[in-house]
């Protein structure tokens, strides 16, 4: 686990503690994909235990850094340990925290969401909602509505592709365009077919 995650966890605790955030009835945190999120949830325990081990050598810290700097370092470590303990409790307090899973209607997303639910339950994190995004909801007779939707998406797509091609950091890269196909790509035959569309036009 890295420094970025530790800072993020400490910030969450500040949201819960500082008076200036009391005016908010909800604080929504958009987390990273599943693996990073699970690491974030287990991070407080890992850091708190690590700090506990470090603090056993507080006399060594004072000797190496000098008493005043050593005391300050120990004080900061203890404060971080407190924040991590508080975060661990906050993440598992179902009166204050709820985890909402967001996915899309594909087999990969379904499998990922199922894995995430099990992991959250193992971590004692409260979860009761699943939001499924990007659902196509057209009836066969709504041809004009479908056309408008597809035209709008294609315009957005062309605009985004134009911006991509003009981005300085992209220059020099070979950009391959992968088309949308009317099936989910699963299994070797489907992968071979999809690869032929991308690399053997």
PDB file of C-alpha atoms in Angstrom:
ATOM      1  CA  UNK A   1       0.000   0.000   0.000  1.00  0.00           C
ATOM      2  CA  UNK A   2       1.272   3.455  -0.919  1.00  0.00           C
ATOM      3  CA  UNK A   3       1.356   6.984   0.394  1.00  0.00           C
ATOM      4  CA  UNK A   4      -1.545   8.115  -1.817  1.00  0.00           C
ATOM      5  CA  UNK A   5      -3.901   5.596  -0.238  1.00  0.00           C
ATOM      6  CA  UNK A   6      -2.763   6.537   3.280  1.00  0.00           C
ATOM      7  CA  UNK A   7      -3.433  10.219   2.580  1.00  0.00           C
ATOM      8  CA  UNK A   8      -6.853   9.342   1.149  1.00  0.00           C
ATOM      9  CA  UNK A   9      -7.800   7.347   4.241  1.00  0.00           C
ATOM     10  CA  UNK A  10      -6.647  10.153   6.555  1.00  0.00           C
ATOM     11  CA  UNK A  11      -8.742  12.603   4.521  1.00  0.00           C
ATOM     12  CA  UNK A  12     -11.831  10.434   4.970  1.00  0.00           C
ATOM     13  CA  UNK A  13     -11.340  10.546   8.744  1.00  0.00           C
ATOM     14  CA  UNK A  14     -11.018  14.350   8.591  1.00  0.00           C
ATOM     15  CA  UNK A  15     -14.341  14.534   6.717  1.00  0.00           C
ATOM     16  CA  UNK A  16     -15.965  12.644   9.566  1.00  0.00           C
ATOM     17  CA  UNK A  17     -14.321  14.676  12.356  1.00  0.00           C
ATOM     18  CA  UNK A  18     -13.890  18.293  11.277  1.00  0.00           C
ATOM     19  CA  UNK A  19     -16.714  20.754  12.118  1.00  0.00           C
ATOM     20  CA  UNK A  20     -16.617  22.414   8.669  1.00  0.00           C
ATOM     21  CA  UNK A  21     -17.949  19.202   7.112  1.00  0.00           C
ATOM     22  CA  UNK A  22     -20.911  18.894   9.513  1.00  0.00           C
ATOM     23  CA  UNK A  23     -23.158  20.820   7.095  1.00  0.00           C
ATOM     24  CA  UNK A  24     -23.021  17.902   4.644  1.00  0.00           C
ATOM     25  CA  UNK A  25     -25.568  15.095   5.078  1.00  0.00           C
ATOM     26  CA  UNK A  26     -23.691  12.827   2.654  1.00  0.00           C
ATOM     27  CA  UNK A  27     -20.058  12.578   1.613  1.00  0.00           C
ATOM     28  CA  UNK A  28     -19.645  10.483  -1.544  1.00  0.00           C
ATOM     29  CA  UNK A  29     -16.224   9.002  -2.303  1.00  0.00           C
ATOM     30  CA  UNK A  30     -15.722   7.663  -5.827  1.00  0.00           C
ATOM     31  CA  UNK A  31     -13.317   4.778  -5.299  1.00  0.00           C
ATOM     32  CA  UNK A  32     -10.902   3.160  -7.736  1.00  0.00           C
ATOM     33  CA  UNK A  33     -11.518  -0.257  -9.374  1.00  0.00           C
ATOM     34  CA  UNK A  34     -12.066  -3.322  -7.194  1.00  0.00           C
ATOM     35  CA  UNK A  35      -8.465  -4.277  -6.404  1.00  0.00           C
ATOM     36  CA  UNK A  36      -7.473  -0.765  -5.363  1.00  0.00           C
ATOM     37  CA  UNK A  37     -10.647  -0.331  -3.340  1.00  0.00           C
ATOM     38  CA  UNK A  38     -10.102  -3.516  -1.345  1.00  0.00           C
ATOM     39  CA  UNK A  39      -6.527  -2.453  -0.690  1.00  0.00           C
ATOM     40  CA  UNK A  40      -7.827   0.909   0.533  1.00  0.00           C
ATOM     41  CA  UNK A  41     -10.236  -0.779   2.946  1.00  0.00           C
ATOM     42  CA  UNK A  42      -7.547  -3.035   4.430  1.00  0.00           C
ATOM     43  CA  UNK A  43      -4.915  -0.283   4.521  1.00  0.00           C
ATOM     44  CA  UNK A  44      -5.827   1.252   7.935  1.00  0.00           C
ATOM     45  CA  UNK A  45      -5.236  -2.034   9.741  1.00  0.00           C
ATOM     46  CA  UNK A  46      -1.936  -2.586   7.929  1.00  0.00           C
ATOM     47  CA  UNK A  47      -0.639   0.925   8.694  1.00  0.00           C
ATOM     48  CA  UNK A  48      -1.800   0.867  12.331  1.00  0.00           C
ATOM     49  CA  UNK A  49       0.010  -2.425  12.940  1.00  0.00           C
ATOM     50  CA  UNK A  50       3.126  -1.171  11.154  1.00  0.00           C
ATOM     51  CA  UNK A  51       3.208   2.008  13.254  1.00  0.00           C
ATOM     52  CA  UNK A  52       2.723  -0.065  16.404  1.00  0.00           C
ATOM     53  CA  UNK A  53       5.866  -2.023  15.526  1.00  0.00           C
ATOM     54  CA  UNK A  54       7.806   1.175  14.764  1.00  0.00           C
ATOM     55  CA  UNK A  55       6.794   2.784  18.068  1.00  0.00           C
ATOM     56  CA  UNK A  56       8.384  -0.090  19.960  1.00  0.00           C
ATOM     57  CA  UNK A  57      11.686   1.457  18.896  1.00  0.00           C
ATOM     58  CA  UNK A  58      10.824   4.999  20.046  1.00  0.00           C
ATOM     59  CA  UNK A  59      14.033   5.204  22.097  1.00  0.00           C
ATOM     60  CA  UNK A  60      16.052   4.445  18.959  1.00  0.00           C
ATOM     61  CA  UNK A  61      14.110   7.101  17.025  1.00  0.00           C
ATOM     62  CA  UNK A  62      14.897   9.691  19.730  1.00  0.00           C
ATOM     63  CA  UNK A  63      18.581   8.759  19.680  1.00  0.00           C
ATOM     64  CA  UNK A  64      18.846   8.997  15.895  1.00  0.00           C
ATOM     65  CA  UNK A  65      16.778  12.156  15.397  1.00  0.00           C
ATOM     66  CA  UNK A  66      17.457  13.921  18.687  1.00  0.00           C
ATOM     67  CA  UNK A  67      14.940  14.207  21.495  1.00  0.00           C
ATOM     68  CA  UNK A  68      12.846  17.128  20.154  1.00  0.00           C
ATOM     69  CA  UNK A  69      12.677  15.860  16.556  1.00  0.00           C
ATOM     70  CA  UNK A  70      12.239  12.292  17.765  1.00  0.00           C
ATOM     71  CA  UNK A  71       9.323  13.283  20.016  1.00  0.00           C
ATOM     72  CA  UNK A  72       7.717  15.191  17.131  1.00  0.00           C
ATOM     73  CA  UNK A  73       8.098  12.197  14.797  1.00  0.00           C
ATOM     74  CA  UNK A  74       6.591   9.868  17.402  1.00  0.00           C
ATOM     75  CA  UNK A  75       3.705  12.288  17.974  1.00  0.00           C
ATOM     76  CA  UNK A  76       2.937  12.365  14.230  1.00  0.00           C
ATOM     77  CA  UNK A  77       3.089   8.584  14.014  1.00  0.00           C
ATOM     78  CA  UNK A  78       0.697   8.254  16.932  1.00  0.00           C
ATOM     79  CA  UNK A  79      -1.727  10.710  15.312  1.00  0.00           C
ATOM     80  CA  UNK A  80      -1.593   8.760  12.045  1.00  0.00           C
ATOM     81  CA  UNK A  81      -2.164   5.534  13.963  1.00  0.00           C
ATOM     82  CA  UNK A  82      -5.217   7.074  15.638  1.00  0.00           C
ATOM     83  CA  UNK A  83      -6.585   8.164  12.246  1.00  0.00           C
ATOM     84  CA  UNK A  84      -6.084   4.672  10.834  1.00  0.00           C
ATOM     85  CA  UNK A  85      -7.881   3.091  13.810  1.00  0.00           C
ATOM     86  CA  UNK A  86     -10.724   5.590  13.388  1.00  0.00           C
ATOM     87  CA  UNK A  87     -10.892   4.879   9.657  1.00  0.00           C
ATOM     88  CA  UNK A  88     -11.084   1.159  10.269  1.00  0.00           C
ATOM     89  CA  UNK A  89     -14.028   1.699  12.620  1.00  0.00           C
ATOM     90  CA  UNK A  90     -15.689   4.215  10.270  1.00  0.00           C
ATOM     91  CA  UNK A  91     -15.532   1.913   7.229  1.00  0.00           C
ATOM     92  CA  UNK A  92     -17.302  -0.822   9.202  1.00  0.00           C
ATOM     93  CA  UNK A  93     -19.905   1.335  10.965  1.00  0.00           C
ATOM     94  CA  UNK A  94     -23.153   0.661   9.082  1.00  0.00           C
ATOM     95  CA  UNK A  95     -24.847   3.644  10.750  1.00  0.00           C
ATOM     96  CA  UNK A  96     -22.363   5.999   9.037  1.00  0.00           C
ATOM     97  CA  UNK A  97     -20.914   4.208   6.021  1.00  0.00           C
ATOM     98  CA  UNK A  98     -22.409   2.318   3.111  1.00  0.00           C
ATOM     99  CA  UNK A  99     -20.645   0.929   0.053  1.00  0.00           C
ATOM    100  CA  UNK A 100     -22.583   1.154  -3.237  1.00  0.00           C
ATOM    101  CA  UNK A 101     -21.329  -1.095  -6.041  1.00  0.00           C
ATOM    102  CA  UNK A 102     -21.543   0.281  -9.595  1.00  0.00           C
ATOM    103  CA  UNK A 103     -21.194  -2.001 -12.609  1.00  0.00           C
ATOM    104  CA  UNK A 104     -22.265  -2.458 -16.212  1.00  0.00           C
ATOM    105  CA  UNK A 105     -24.330  -5.274 -17.781  1.00  0.00           C
ATOM    106  CA  UNK A 106     -21.469  -7.528 -18.966  1.00  0.00           C
ATOM    107  CA  UNK A 107     -20.369 -10.955 -17.753  1.00  0.00           C
ATOM    108  CA  UNK A 108     -17.008  -9.576 -16.658  1.00  0.00           C
ATOM    109  CA  UNK A 109     -18.648  -6.848 -14.581  1.00  0.00           C
ATOM    110  CA  UNK A 110     -21.107  -9.337 -13.054  1.00  0.00           C
ATOM    111  CA  UNK A 111     -18.233 -11.599 -11.983  1.00  0.00           C
ATOM    112  CA  UNK A 112     -16.295  -8.612 -10.615  1.00  0.00           C
ATOM    113  CA  UNK A 113     -19.311  -7.312  -8.695  1.00  0.00           C
ATOM    114  CA  UNK A 114     -19.942 -10.749  -7.180  1.00  0.00           C
ATOM    115  CA  UNK A 115     -16.309 -10.984  -6.077  1.00  0.00           C
ATOM    116  CA  UNK A 116     -16.500  -7.485  -4.591  1.00  0.00           C
ATOM    117  CA  UNK A 117     -19.655  -8.294  -2.587  1.00  0.00           C
ATOM    118  CA  UNK A 118     -17.982 -11.333  -1.040  1.00  0.00           C
ATOM    119  CA  UNK A 119     -14.825  -9.365  -0.233  1.00  0.00           C
ATOM    120  CA  UNK A 120     -16.822  -6.523   1.352  1.00  0.00           C
ATOM    121  CA  UNK A 121     -18.780  -8.994   3.478  1.00  0.00           C
ATOM    122  CA  UNK A 122     -15.505 -10.597   4.601  1.00  0.00           C
ATOM    123  CA  UNK A 123     -14.250  -7.137   5.590  1.00  0.00           C
ATOM    124  CA  UNK A 124     -17.535  -6.425   7.462  1.00  0.00           C
ATOM    125  CA  UNK A 125     -18.278  -3.440   5.193  1.00  0.00           C
ATOM    126  CA  UNK A 126     -21.991  -2.641   4.833  1.00  0.00           C
ATOM    127  CA  UNK A 127     -23.311  -3.043   1.267  1.00  0.00           C
ATOM    128  CA  UNK A 128     -26.938  -3.259   0.116  1.00  0.00           C
ATOM    129  CA  UNK A 129     -27.113  -1.421  -3.243  1.00  0.00           C
ATOM    130  CA  UNK A 130     -25.875  -2.289  -6.718  1.00  0.00           C
ATOM    131  CA  UNK A 131     -26.238   0.226  -9.559  1.00  0.00           C
ATOM    132  CA  UNK A 132     -26.029  -1.143 -13.107  1.00  0.00           C
ATOM    133  CA  UNK A 133     -24.965   1.532 -15.616  1.00  0.00           C
ATOM    134  CA  UNK A 134     -25.164   1.760 -19.419  1.00  0.00           C
ATOM    135  CA  UNK A 135     -28.326  -0.304 -19.879  1.00  0.00           C
ATOM    136  CA  UNK A 136     -29.820  -0.014 -23.374  1.00  0.00           C
ATOM    137  CA  UNK A 137     -33.578   0.362 -22.942  1.00  0.00           C
ATOM    138  CA  UNK A 138     -35.159   0.602 -26.380  1.00  0.00           C
ATOM    139  CA  UNK A 139     -38.200  -1.122 -27.811  1.00  0.00           C
ATOM    140  CA  UNK A 140     -37.972  -2.480 -31.351  1.00  0.00           C
ATOM    141  CA  UNK A 141     -40.475   0.092 -32.616  1.00  0.00           C
ATOM    142  CA  UNK A 142     -38.458   3.059 -31.316  1.00  0.00           C
ATOM    143  CA  UNK A 143     -36.240   3.304 -34.413  1.00  0.00           C
ATOM    144  CA  UNK A 144     -36.008   7.101 -34.389  1.00  0.00           C
ATOM    145  CA  UNK A 145     -35.026   7.143 -30.724  1.00  0.00           C
ATOM    146  CA  UNK A 146     -32.342   4.540 -31.426  1.00  0.00           C
ATOM    147  CA  UNK A 147     -31.029   6.547 -34.386  1.00  0.00           C
ATOM    148  CA  UNK A 148     -30.810   9.725 -32.297  1.00  0.00           C
ATOM    149  CA  UNK A 149     -28.984   7.868 -29.542  1.00  0.00           C
ATOM    150  CA  UNK A 150     -26.472   6.289 -31.927  1.00  0.00           C
ATOM    151  CA  UNK A 151     -25.911   9.583 -33.806  1.00  0.00           C
ATOM    152  CA  UNK A 152     -25.310  11.440 -30.539  1.00  0.00           C
ATOM    153  CA  UNK A 153     -22.857   8.816 -29.287  1.00  0.00           C
ATOM    154  CA  UNK A 154     -20.980   8.802 -32.598  1.00  0.00           C
ATOM    155  CA  UNK A 155     -20.586  12.595 -32.499  1.00  0.00           C
ATOM    156  CA  UNK A 156     -19.203  12.423 -28.963  1.00  0.00           C
ATOM    157  CA  UNK A 157     -16.922   9.597 -30.045  1.00  0.00           C
ATOM    158  CA  UNK A 158     -15.503  11.465 -33.039  1.00  0.00           C
ATOM    159  CA  UNK A 159     -14.886  14.540 -30.897  1.00  0.00           C
ATOM    160  CA  UNK A 160     -13.047  12.465 -28.271  1.00  0.00           C
ATOM    161  CA  UNK A 161     -10.993  10.657 -30.941  1.00  0.00           C
ATOM    162  CA  UNK A 162     -10.044  14.002 -32.467  1.00  0.00           C
ATOM    163  CA  UNK A 163      -8.833  15.239 -29.084  1.00  0.00           C
ATOM    164  CA  UNK A 164      -6.904  11.988 -28.599  1.00  0.00           C
ATOM    165  CA  UNK A 165      -5.105  12.318 -31.932  1.00  0.00           C
ATOM    166  CA  UNK A 166      -4.145  15.922 -31.178  1.00  0.00           C
ATOM    167  CA  UNK A 167      -2.822  15.197 -27.666  1.00  0.00           C
ATOM    168  CA  UNK A 168       0.961  15.824 -27.648  1.00  0.00           C
ATOM    169  CA  UNK A 169       1.653  12.779 -25.471  1.00  0.00           C
ATOM    170  CA  UNK A 170      -0.100  10.500 -28.009  1.00  0.00           C
ATOM    171  CA  UNK A 171       1.958  11.645 -31.000  1.00  0.00           C
ATOM    172  CA  UNK A 172       4.130   8.845 -32.322  1.00  0.00           C
ATOM    173  CA  UNK A 173       1.892   6.073 -31.009  1.00  0.00           C
ATOM    174  CA  UNK A 174       0.109   3.711 -33.368  1.00  0.00           C
ATOM    175  CA  UNK A 175      -3.596   4.034 -32.538  1.00  0.00           C
ATOM    176  CA  UNK A 176      -5.823   1.066 -33.381  1.00  0.00           C
ATOM    177  CA  UNK A 177      -9.592   1.504 -33.465  1.00  0.00           C
ATOM    178  CA  UNK A 178     -11.657  -1.377 -32.077  1.00  0.00           C
ATOM    179  CA  UNK A 179     -15.295  -1.408 -33.284  1.00  0.00           C
ATOM    180  CA  UNK A 180     -18.341  -2.118 -31.129  1.00  0.00           C
ATOM    181  CA  UNK A 181     -19.701  -5.576 -31.951  1.00  0.00           C
ATOM    182  CA  UNK A 182     -23.066  -7.076 -31.038  1.00  0.00           C
ATOM    183  CA  UNK A 183     -21.656  -9.637 -28.592  1.00  0.00           C
ATOM    184  CA  UNK A 184     -19.472  -9.761 -25.512  1.00  0.00           C
ATOM    185  CA  UNK A 185     -15.968 -10.928 -26.374  1.00  0.00           C
ATOM    186  CA  UNK A 186     -15.443 -14.138 -24.368  1.00  0.00           C
ATOM    187  CA  UNK A 187     -13.521 -17.242 -25.324  1.00  0.00           C
ATOM    188  CA  UNK A 188     -10.750 -17.872 -27.854  1.00  0.00           C
ATOM    189  CA  UNK A 189     -12.872 -17.821 -31.073  1.00  0.00           C
ATOM    190  CA  UNK A 190     -14.439 -14.486 -30.098  1.00  0.00           C
ATOM    191  CA  UNK A 191     -11.015 -13.045 -29.193  1.00  0.00           C
ATOM    192  CA  UNK A 192      -9.575 -14.195 -32.527  1.00  0.00           C
ATOM    193  CA  UNK A 193     -12.497 -12.622 -34.385  1.00  0.00           C
ATOM    194  CA  UNK A 194     -12.175  -9.364 -32.475  1.00  0.00           C
ATOM    195  CA  UNK A 195      -8.397  -9.289 -33.033  1.00  0.00           C
ATOM    196  CA  UNK A 196      -8.968  -9.694 -36.769  1.00  0.00           C
ATOM    197  CA  UNK A 197     -11.206  -6.598 -36.736  1.00  0.00           C
ATOM    198  CA  UNK A 198      -8.617  -4.507 -34.892  1.00  0.00           C
ATOM    199  CA  UNK A 199      -5.313  -5.614 -36.407  1.00  0.00           C
ATOM    200  CA  UNK A 200      -6.317  -7.134 -39.758  1.00  0.00           C
ATOM    201  CA  UNK A 201      -8.880  -4.713 -41.221  1.00  0.00           C
TER     202      UNK A 201
END
